PDB file of C-alpha atoms in Angstrom:
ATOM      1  CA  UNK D  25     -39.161  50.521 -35.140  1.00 54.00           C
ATOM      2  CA  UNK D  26     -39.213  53.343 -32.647  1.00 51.00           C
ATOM      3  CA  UNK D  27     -38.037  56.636 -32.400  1.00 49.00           C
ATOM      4  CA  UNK D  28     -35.720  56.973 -29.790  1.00 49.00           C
ATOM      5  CA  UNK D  29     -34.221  60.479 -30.342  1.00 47.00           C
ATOM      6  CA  UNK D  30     -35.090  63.531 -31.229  1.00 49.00           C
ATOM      7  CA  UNK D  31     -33.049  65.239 -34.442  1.00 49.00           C
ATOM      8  CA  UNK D  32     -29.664  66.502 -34.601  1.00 49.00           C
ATOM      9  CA  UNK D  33     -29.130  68.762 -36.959  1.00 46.00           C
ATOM     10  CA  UNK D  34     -27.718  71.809 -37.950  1.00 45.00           C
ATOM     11  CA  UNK D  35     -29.063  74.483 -40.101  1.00 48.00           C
ATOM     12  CA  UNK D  36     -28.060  73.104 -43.433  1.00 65.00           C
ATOM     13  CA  UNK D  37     -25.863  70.192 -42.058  1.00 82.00           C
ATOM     14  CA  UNK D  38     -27.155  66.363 -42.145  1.00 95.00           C
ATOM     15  CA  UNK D  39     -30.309  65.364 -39.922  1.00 97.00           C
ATOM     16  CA  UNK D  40     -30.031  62.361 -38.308  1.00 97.00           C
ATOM     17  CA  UNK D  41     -32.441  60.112 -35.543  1.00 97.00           C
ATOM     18  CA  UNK D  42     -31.341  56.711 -33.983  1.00 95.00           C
ATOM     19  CA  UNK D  43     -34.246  54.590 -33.904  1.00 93.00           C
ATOM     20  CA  UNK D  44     -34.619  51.044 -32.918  1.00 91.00           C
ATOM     21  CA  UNK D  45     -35.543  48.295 -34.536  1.00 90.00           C
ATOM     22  CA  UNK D  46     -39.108  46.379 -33.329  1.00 88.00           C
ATOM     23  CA  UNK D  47     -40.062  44.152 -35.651  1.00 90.00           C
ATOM     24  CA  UNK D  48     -39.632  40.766 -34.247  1.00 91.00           C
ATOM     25  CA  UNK D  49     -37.787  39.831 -37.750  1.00 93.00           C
ATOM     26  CA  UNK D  50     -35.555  42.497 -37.688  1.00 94.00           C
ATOM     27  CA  UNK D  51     -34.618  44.287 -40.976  1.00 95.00           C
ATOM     28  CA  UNK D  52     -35.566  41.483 -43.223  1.00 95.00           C
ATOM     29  CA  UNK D  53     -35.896  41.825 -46.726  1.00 95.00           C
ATOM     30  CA  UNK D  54     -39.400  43.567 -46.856  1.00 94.00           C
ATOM     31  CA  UNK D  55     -38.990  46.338 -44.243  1.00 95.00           C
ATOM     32  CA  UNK D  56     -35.770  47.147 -45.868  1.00 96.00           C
ATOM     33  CA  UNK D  57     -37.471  47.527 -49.491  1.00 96.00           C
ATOM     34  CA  UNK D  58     -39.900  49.672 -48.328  1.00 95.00           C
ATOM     35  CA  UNK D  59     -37.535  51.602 -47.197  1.00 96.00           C
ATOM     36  CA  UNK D  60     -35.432  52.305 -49.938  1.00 97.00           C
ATOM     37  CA  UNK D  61     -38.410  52.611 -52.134  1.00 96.00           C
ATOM     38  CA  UNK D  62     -39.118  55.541 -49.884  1.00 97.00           C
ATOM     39  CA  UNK D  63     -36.430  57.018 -49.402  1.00 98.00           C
ATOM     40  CA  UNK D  64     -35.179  56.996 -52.877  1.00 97.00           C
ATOM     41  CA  UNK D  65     -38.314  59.564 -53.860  1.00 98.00           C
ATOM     42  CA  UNK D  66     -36.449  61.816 -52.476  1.00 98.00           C
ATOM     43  CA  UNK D  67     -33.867  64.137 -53.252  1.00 97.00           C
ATOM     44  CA  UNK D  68     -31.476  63.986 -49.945  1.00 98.00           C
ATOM     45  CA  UNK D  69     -28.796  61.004 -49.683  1.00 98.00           C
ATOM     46  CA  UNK D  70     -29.916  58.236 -47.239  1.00 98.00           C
ATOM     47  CA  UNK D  71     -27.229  57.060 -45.301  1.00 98.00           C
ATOM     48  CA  UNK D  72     -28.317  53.984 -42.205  1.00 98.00           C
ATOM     49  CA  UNK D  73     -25.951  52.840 -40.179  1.00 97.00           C
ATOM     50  CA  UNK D  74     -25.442  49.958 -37.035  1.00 97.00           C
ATOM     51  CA  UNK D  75     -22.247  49.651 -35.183  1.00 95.00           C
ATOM     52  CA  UNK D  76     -20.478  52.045 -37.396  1.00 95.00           C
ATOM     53  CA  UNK D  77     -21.336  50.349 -40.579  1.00 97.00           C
ATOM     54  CA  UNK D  78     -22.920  52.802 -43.051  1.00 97.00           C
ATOM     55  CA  UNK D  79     -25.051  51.889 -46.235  1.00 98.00           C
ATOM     56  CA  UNK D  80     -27.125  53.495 -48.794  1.00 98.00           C
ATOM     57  CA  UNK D  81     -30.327  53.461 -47.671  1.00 98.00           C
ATOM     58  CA  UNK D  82     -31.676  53.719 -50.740  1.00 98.00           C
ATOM     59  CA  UNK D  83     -30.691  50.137 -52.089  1.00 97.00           C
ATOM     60  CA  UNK D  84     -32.680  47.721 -49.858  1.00 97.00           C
ATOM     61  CA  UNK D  85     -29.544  45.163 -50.695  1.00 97.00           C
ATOM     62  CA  UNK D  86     -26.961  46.834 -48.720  1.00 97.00           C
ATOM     63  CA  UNK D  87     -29.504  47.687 -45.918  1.00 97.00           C
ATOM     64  CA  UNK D  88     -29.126  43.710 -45.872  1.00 97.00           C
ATOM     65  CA  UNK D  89     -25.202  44.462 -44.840  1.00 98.00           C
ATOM     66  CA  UNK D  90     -26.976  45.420 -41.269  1.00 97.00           C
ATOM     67  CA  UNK D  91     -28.444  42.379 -40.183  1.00 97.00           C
ATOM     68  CA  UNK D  92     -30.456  44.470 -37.592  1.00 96.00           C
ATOM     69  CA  UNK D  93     -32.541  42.355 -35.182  1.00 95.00           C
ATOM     70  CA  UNK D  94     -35.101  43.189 -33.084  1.00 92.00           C
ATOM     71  CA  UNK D  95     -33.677  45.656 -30.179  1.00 91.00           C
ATOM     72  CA  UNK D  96     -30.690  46.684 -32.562  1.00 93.00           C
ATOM     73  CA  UNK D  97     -29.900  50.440 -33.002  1.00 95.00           C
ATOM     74  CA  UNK D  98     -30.054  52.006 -36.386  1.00 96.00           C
ATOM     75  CA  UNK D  99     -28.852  55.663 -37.519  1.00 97.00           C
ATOM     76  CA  UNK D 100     -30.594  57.199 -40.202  1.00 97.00           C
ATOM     77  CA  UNK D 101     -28.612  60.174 -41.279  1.00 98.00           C
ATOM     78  CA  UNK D 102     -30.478  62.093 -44.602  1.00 98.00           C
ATOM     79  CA  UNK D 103     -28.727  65.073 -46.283  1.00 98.00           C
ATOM     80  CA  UNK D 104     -29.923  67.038 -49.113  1.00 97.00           C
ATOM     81  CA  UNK D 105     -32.760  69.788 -49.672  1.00 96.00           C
ATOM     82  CA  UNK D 106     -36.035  67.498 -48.630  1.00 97.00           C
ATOM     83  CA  UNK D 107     -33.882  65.875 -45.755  1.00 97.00           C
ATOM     84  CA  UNK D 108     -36.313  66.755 -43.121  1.00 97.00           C
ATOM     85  CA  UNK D 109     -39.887  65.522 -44.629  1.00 97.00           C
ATOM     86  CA  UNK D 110     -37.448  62.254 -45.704  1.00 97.00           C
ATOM     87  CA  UNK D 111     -36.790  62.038 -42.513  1.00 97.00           C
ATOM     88  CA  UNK D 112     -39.507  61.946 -40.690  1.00 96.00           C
ATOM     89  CA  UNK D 113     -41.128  59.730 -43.754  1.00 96.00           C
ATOM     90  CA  UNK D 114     -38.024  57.346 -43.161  1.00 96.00           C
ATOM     91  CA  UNK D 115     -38.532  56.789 -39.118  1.00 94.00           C
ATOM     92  CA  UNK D 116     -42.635  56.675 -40.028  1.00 91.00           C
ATOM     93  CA  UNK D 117     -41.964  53.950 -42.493  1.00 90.00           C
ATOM     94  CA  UNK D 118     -39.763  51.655 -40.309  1.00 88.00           C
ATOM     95  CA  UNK D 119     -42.150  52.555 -37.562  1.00 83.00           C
ATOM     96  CA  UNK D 120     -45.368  51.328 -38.984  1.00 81.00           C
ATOM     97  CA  UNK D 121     -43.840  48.496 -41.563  1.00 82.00           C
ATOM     98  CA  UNK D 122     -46.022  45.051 -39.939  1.00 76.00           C
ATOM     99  CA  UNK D 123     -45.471  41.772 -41.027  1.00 72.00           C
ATOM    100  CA  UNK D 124     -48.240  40.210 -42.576  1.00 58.00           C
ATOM    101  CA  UNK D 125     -49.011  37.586 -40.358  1.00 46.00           C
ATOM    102  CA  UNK D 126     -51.388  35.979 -42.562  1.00 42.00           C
ATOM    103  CA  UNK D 127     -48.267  35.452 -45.151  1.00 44.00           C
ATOM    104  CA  UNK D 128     -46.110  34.316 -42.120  1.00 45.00           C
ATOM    105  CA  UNK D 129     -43.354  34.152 -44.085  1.00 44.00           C
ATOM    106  CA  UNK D 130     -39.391  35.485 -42.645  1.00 47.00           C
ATOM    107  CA  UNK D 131     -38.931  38.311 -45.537  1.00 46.00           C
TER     108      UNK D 131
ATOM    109  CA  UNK W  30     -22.756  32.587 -40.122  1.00 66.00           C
ATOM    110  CA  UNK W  31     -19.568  33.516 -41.707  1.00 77.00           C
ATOM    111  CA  UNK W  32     -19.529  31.603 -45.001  1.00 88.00           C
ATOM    112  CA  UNK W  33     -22.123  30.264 -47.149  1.00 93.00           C
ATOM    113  CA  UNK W  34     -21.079  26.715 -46.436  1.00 94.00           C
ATOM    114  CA  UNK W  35     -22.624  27.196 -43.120  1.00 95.00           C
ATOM    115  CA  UNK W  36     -25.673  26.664 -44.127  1.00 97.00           C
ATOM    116  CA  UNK W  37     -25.796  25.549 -48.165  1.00 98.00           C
ATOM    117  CA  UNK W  38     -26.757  21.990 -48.096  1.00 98.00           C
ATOM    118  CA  UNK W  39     -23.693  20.514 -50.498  1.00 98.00           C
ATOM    119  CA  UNK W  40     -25.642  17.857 -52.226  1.00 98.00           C
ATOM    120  CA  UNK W  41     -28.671  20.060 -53.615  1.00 98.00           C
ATOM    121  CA  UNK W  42     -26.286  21.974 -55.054  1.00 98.00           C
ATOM    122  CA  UNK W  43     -27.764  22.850 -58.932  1.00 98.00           C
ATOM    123  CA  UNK W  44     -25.004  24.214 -61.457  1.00 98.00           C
ATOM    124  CA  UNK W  45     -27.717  23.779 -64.501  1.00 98.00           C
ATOM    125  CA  UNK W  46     -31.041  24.129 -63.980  1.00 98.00           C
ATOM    126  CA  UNK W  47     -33.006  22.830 -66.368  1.00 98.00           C
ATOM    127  CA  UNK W  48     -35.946  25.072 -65.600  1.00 98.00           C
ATOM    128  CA  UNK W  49     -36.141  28.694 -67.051  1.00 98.00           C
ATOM    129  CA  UNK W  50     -39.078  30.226 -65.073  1.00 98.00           C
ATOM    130  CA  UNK W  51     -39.155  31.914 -61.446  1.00 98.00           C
ATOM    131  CA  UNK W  52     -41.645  29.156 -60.495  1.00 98.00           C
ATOM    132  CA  UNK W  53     -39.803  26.525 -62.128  1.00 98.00           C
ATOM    133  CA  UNK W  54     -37.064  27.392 -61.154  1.00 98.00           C
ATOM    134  CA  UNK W  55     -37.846  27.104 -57.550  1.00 98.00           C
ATOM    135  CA  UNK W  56     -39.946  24.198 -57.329  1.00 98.00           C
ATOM    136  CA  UNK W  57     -36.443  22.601 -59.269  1.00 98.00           C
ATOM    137  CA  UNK W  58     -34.378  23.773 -56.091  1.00 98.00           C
ATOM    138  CA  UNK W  59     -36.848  22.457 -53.738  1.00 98.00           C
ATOM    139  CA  UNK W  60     -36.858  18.962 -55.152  1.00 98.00           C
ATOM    140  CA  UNK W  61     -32.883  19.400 -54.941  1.00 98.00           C
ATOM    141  CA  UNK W  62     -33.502  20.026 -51.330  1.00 97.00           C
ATOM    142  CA  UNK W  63     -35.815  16.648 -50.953  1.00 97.00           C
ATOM    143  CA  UNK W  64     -33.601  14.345 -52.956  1.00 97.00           C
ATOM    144  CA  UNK W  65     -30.727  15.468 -50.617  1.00 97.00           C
ATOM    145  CA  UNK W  66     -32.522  14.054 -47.646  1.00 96.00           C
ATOM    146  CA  UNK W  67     -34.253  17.932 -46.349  1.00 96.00           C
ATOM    147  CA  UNK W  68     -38.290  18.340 -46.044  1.00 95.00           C
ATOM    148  CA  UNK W  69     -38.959  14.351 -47.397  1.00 91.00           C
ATOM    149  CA  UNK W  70     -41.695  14.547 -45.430  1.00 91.00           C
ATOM    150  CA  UNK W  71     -43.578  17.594 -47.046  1.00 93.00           C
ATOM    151  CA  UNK W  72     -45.818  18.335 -50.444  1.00 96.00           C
ATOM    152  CA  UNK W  73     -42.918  20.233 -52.703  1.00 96.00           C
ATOM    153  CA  UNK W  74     -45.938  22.242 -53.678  1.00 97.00           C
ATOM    154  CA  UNK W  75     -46.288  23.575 -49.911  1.00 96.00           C
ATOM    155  CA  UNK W  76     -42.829  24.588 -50.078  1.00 96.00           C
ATOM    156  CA  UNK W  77     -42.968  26.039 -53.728  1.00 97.00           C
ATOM    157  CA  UNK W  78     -46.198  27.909 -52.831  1.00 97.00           C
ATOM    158  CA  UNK W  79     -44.485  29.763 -49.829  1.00 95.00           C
ATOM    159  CA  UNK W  80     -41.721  30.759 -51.637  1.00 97.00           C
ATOM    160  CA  UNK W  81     -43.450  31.851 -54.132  1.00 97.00           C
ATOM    161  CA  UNK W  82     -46.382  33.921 -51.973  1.00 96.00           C
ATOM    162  CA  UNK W  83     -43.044  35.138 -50.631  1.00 95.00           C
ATOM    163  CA  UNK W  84     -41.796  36.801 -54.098  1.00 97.00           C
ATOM    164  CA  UNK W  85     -45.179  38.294 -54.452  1.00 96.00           C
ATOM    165  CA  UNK W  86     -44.850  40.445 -51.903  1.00 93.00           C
ATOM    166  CA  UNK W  87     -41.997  41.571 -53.700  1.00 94.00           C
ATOM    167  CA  UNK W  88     -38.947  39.542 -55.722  1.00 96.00           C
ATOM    168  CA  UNK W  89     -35.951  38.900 -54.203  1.00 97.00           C
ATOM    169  CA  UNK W  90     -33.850  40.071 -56.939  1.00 97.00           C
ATOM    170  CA  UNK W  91     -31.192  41.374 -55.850  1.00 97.00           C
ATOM    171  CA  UNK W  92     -29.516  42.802 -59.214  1.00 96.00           C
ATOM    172  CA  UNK W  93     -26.885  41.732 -60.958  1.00 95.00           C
ATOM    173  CA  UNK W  94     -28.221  38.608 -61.779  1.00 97.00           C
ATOM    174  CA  UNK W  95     -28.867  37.567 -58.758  1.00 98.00           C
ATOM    175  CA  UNK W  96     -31.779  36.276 -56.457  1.00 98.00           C
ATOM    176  CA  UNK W  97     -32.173  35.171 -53.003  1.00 98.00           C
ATOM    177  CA  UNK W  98     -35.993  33.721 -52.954  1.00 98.00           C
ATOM    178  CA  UNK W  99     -36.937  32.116 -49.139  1.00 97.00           C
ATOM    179  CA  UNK W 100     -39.637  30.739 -46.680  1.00 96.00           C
ATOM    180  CA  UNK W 101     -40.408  30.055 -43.355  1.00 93.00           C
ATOM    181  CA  UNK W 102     -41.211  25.880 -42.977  1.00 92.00           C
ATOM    182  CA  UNK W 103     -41.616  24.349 -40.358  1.00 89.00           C
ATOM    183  CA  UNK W 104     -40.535  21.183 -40.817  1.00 86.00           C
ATOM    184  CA  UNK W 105     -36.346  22.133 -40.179  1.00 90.00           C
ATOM    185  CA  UNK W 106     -35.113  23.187 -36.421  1.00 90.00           C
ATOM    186  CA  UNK W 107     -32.159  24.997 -39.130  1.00 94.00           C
ATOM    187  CA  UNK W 108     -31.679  27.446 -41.515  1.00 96.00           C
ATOM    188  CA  UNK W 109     -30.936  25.495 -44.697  1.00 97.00           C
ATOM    189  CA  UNK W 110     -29.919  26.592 -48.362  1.00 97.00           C
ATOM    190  CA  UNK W 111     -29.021  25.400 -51.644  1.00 98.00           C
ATOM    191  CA  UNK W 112     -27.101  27.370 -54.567  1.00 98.00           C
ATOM    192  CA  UNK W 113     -28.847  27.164 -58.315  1.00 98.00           C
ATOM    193  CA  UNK W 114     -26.733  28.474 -61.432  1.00 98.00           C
ATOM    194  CA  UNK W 115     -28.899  29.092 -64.839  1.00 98.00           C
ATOM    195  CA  UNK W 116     -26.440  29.133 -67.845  1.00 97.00           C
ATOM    196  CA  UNK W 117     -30.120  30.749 -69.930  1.00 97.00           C
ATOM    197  CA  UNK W 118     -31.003  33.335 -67.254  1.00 98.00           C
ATOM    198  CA  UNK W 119     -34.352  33.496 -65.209  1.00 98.00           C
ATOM    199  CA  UNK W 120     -37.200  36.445 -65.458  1.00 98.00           C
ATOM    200  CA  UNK W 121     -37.213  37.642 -61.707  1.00 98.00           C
ATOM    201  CA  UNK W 122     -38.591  41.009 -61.336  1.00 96.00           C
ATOM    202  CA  UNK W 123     -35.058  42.127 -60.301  1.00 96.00           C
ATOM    203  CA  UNK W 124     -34.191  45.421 -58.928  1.00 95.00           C
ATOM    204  CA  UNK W 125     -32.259  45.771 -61.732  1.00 96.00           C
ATOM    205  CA  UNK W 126     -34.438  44.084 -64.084  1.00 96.00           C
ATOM    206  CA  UNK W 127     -31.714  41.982 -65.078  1.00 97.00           C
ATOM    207  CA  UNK W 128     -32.660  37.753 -65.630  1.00 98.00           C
ATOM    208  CA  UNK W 129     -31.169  35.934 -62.505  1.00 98.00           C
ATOM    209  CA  UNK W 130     -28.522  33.104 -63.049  1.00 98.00           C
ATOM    210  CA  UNK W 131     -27.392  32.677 -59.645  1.00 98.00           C
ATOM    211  CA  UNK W 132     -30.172  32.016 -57.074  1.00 98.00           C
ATOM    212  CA  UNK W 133     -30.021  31.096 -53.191  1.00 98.00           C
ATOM    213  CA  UNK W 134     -33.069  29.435 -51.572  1.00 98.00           C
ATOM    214  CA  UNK W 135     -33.232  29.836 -48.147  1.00 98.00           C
ATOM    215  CA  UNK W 136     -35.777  27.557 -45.587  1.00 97.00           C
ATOM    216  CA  UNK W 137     -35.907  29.459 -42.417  1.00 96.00           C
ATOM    217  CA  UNK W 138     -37.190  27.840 -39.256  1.00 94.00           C
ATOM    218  CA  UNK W 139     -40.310  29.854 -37.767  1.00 89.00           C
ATOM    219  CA  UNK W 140     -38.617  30.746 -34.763  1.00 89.00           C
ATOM    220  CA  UNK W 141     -35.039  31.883 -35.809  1.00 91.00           C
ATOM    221  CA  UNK W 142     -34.987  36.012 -37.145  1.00 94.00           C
ATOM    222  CA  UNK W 143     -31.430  36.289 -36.202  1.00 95.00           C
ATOM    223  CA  UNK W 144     -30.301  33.338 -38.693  1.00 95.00           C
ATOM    224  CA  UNK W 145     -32.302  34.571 -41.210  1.00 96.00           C
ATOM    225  CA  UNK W 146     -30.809  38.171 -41.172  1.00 97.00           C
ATOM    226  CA  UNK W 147     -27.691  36.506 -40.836  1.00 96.00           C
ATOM    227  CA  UNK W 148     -27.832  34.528 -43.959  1.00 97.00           C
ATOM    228  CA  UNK W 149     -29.098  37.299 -45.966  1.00 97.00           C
ATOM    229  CA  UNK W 150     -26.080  39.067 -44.683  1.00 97.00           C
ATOM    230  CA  UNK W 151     -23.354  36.739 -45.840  1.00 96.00           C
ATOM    231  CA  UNK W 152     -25.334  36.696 -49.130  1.00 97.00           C
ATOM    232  CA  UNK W 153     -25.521  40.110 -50.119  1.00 97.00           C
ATOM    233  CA  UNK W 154     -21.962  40.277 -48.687  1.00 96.00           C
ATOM    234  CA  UNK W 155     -20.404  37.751 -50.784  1.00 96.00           C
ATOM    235  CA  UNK W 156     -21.986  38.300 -53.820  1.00 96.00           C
ATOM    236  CA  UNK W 157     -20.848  42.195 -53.998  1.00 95.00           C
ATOM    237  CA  UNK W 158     -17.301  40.186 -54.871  1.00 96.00           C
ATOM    238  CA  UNK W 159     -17.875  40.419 -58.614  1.00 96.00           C
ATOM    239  CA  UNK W 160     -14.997  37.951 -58.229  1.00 97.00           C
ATOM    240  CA  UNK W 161     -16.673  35.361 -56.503  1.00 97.00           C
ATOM    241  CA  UNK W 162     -19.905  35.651 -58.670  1.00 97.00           C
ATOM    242  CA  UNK W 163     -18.037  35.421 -61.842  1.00 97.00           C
ATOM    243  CA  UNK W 164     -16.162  32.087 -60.535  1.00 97.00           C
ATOM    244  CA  UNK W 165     -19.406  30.797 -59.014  1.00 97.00           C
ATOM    245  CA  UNK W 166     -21.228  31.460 -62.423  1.00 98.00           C
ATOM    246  CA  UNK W 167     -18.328  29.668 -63.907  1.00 97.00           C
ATOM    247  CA  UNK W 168     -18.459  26.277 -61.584  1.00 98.00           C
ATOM    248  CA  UNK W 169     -19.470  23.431 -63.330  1.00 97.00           C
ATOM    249  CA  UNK W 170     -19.861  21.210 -60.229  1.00 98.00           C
ATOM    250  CA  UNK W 171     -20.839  20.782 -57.097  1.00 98.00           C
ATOM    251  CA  UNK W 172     -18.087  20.273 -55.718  1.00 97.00           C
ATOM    252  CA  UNK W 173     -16.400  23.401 -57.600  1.00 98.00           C
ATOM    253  CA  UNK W 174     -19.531  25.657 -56.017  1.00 98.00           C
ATOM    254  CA  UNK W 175     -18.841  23.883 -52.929  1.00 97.00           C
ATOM    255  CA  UNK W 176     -15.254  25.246 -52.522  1.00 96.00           C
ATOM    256  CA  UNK W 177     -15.533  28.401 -53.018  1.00 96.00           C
ATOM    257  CA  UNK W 178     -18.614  28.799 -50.859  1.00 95.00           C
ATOM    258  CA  UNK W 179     -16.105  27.599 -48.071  1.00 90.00           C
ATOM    259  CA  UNK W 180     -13.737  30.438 -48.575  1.00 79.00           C
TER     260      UNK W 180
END
């Protein structure tokens, strides 16, 4: 996944990036666990949402709900005290999440 | 894929598995699989091994009882599934921590992400229906797992 905008945000408001999703899988079950394992060490409520479909991004289930494939456009929106480090550990997370090729497995 | 009966192979269809670990469990659905005509031509174990490699990297335990374990395999040009129901419950790892009794395998072709995150989809969707999981835990057939997995 790549960052493809910068933040909007207000001072205390919710901070929120659109990034897009590279990983020739998509948002399969891995990428979306690591995720939530992330972002649920922090304080700040993780919201992701595609085409106007928001989930918790803290339960890797619902981030499921997306079915984001390669090329599809995902809004991470984080609000709370922490919710700029969380962000910027979200996009960083989905950025650098590779499959392990020598598993080869669709996760 | 808008219902489960897309791509659930009817006839592998398991309302009592006999098995009561994650491995057994598995290699029990993947033998369904075979005996209704899917991967004849492969080891179970090669299948069994993925999916389990797979759940090492983290289980597919979705909570509430339920699991969704998968693989890549070569040998189908289609995604192709079967349902499991365990009356005794199945350690998992869950998110939850909760024993499994439904499960979903899923065999993914290597070439077909889409499918994949589309299955998980109507998964994940249709068992949030505590409805539909309590009637599917219910079903004491095939062909009563079969119906509602058309709806």
């Amino acid at each position: 996944m790549a960052a493809t905008g910068g933040s909007i945000s207000g001072s205390s408001g919710p901070l929120r990036r659109e990034v897009q999703v590279t990983n020739p899988q998509g948002l399969h079950v891995r990428p979306a666990a690591a995720f939530a394992e992330l972002a649920a060490r922090f304080e700040s409520r993780v919201t992701v949402s595609k085409d106007g479909q928001n989930v918790d991004g803290k339960f890797w289930p619902d981030l499921l709900l997306l079915a984001a494939e390669q090329g599809s456009k995902l809004i991470i929106e984080v609000d709370g005290p922490d919710a700029e480090p969380a962000l910027e550990a979200l996009c960083k997370v989905l950025a650098e999440f590779q499959d392990d090729d020598r598993i080869n497995e669709p996760n | 894929m808008a219902r489960m009966s897309e791509f659930v192979v009817r006839d592998a269809i398991l309302t009592d598995l006999k098995e009561t670990t994650k491995e057994g469990v598995i290699r029990e659905m993947v033998e369904s699989l075979q005996k209704a005509g899917y991967f004849s031509d492969t080891p179970t174990e090669d299948i069994v091994r993925s999916v389990l490699r797979r759940e090492q990297l983290g289980s597919t335990g979705i909570g509430r009882n339920i699991a969704i374990p998968h693989a890549k395999h070569a040998g189908t040009d289609r995604l192709v599934g079967t349902v499991a129901l365990s009356k005794a419950g199945v350690p998992f790892d869950s998110i939850d921590g909760q024993n499994v009794h439904v499960l979903v395998l899923l065999i993914s072709p290597q070439d077909r992400p889409g499918d994949h995150l589309r299955a998980l989809e109507n998964v994940v969707r249709f068992m949030r229906n505590e409805q539909f999981v309590n009637e599917l835990r219910q079903s004491q057939s095939q062909d009563e797992v079969w119906q509602l997995l058309q709806k």
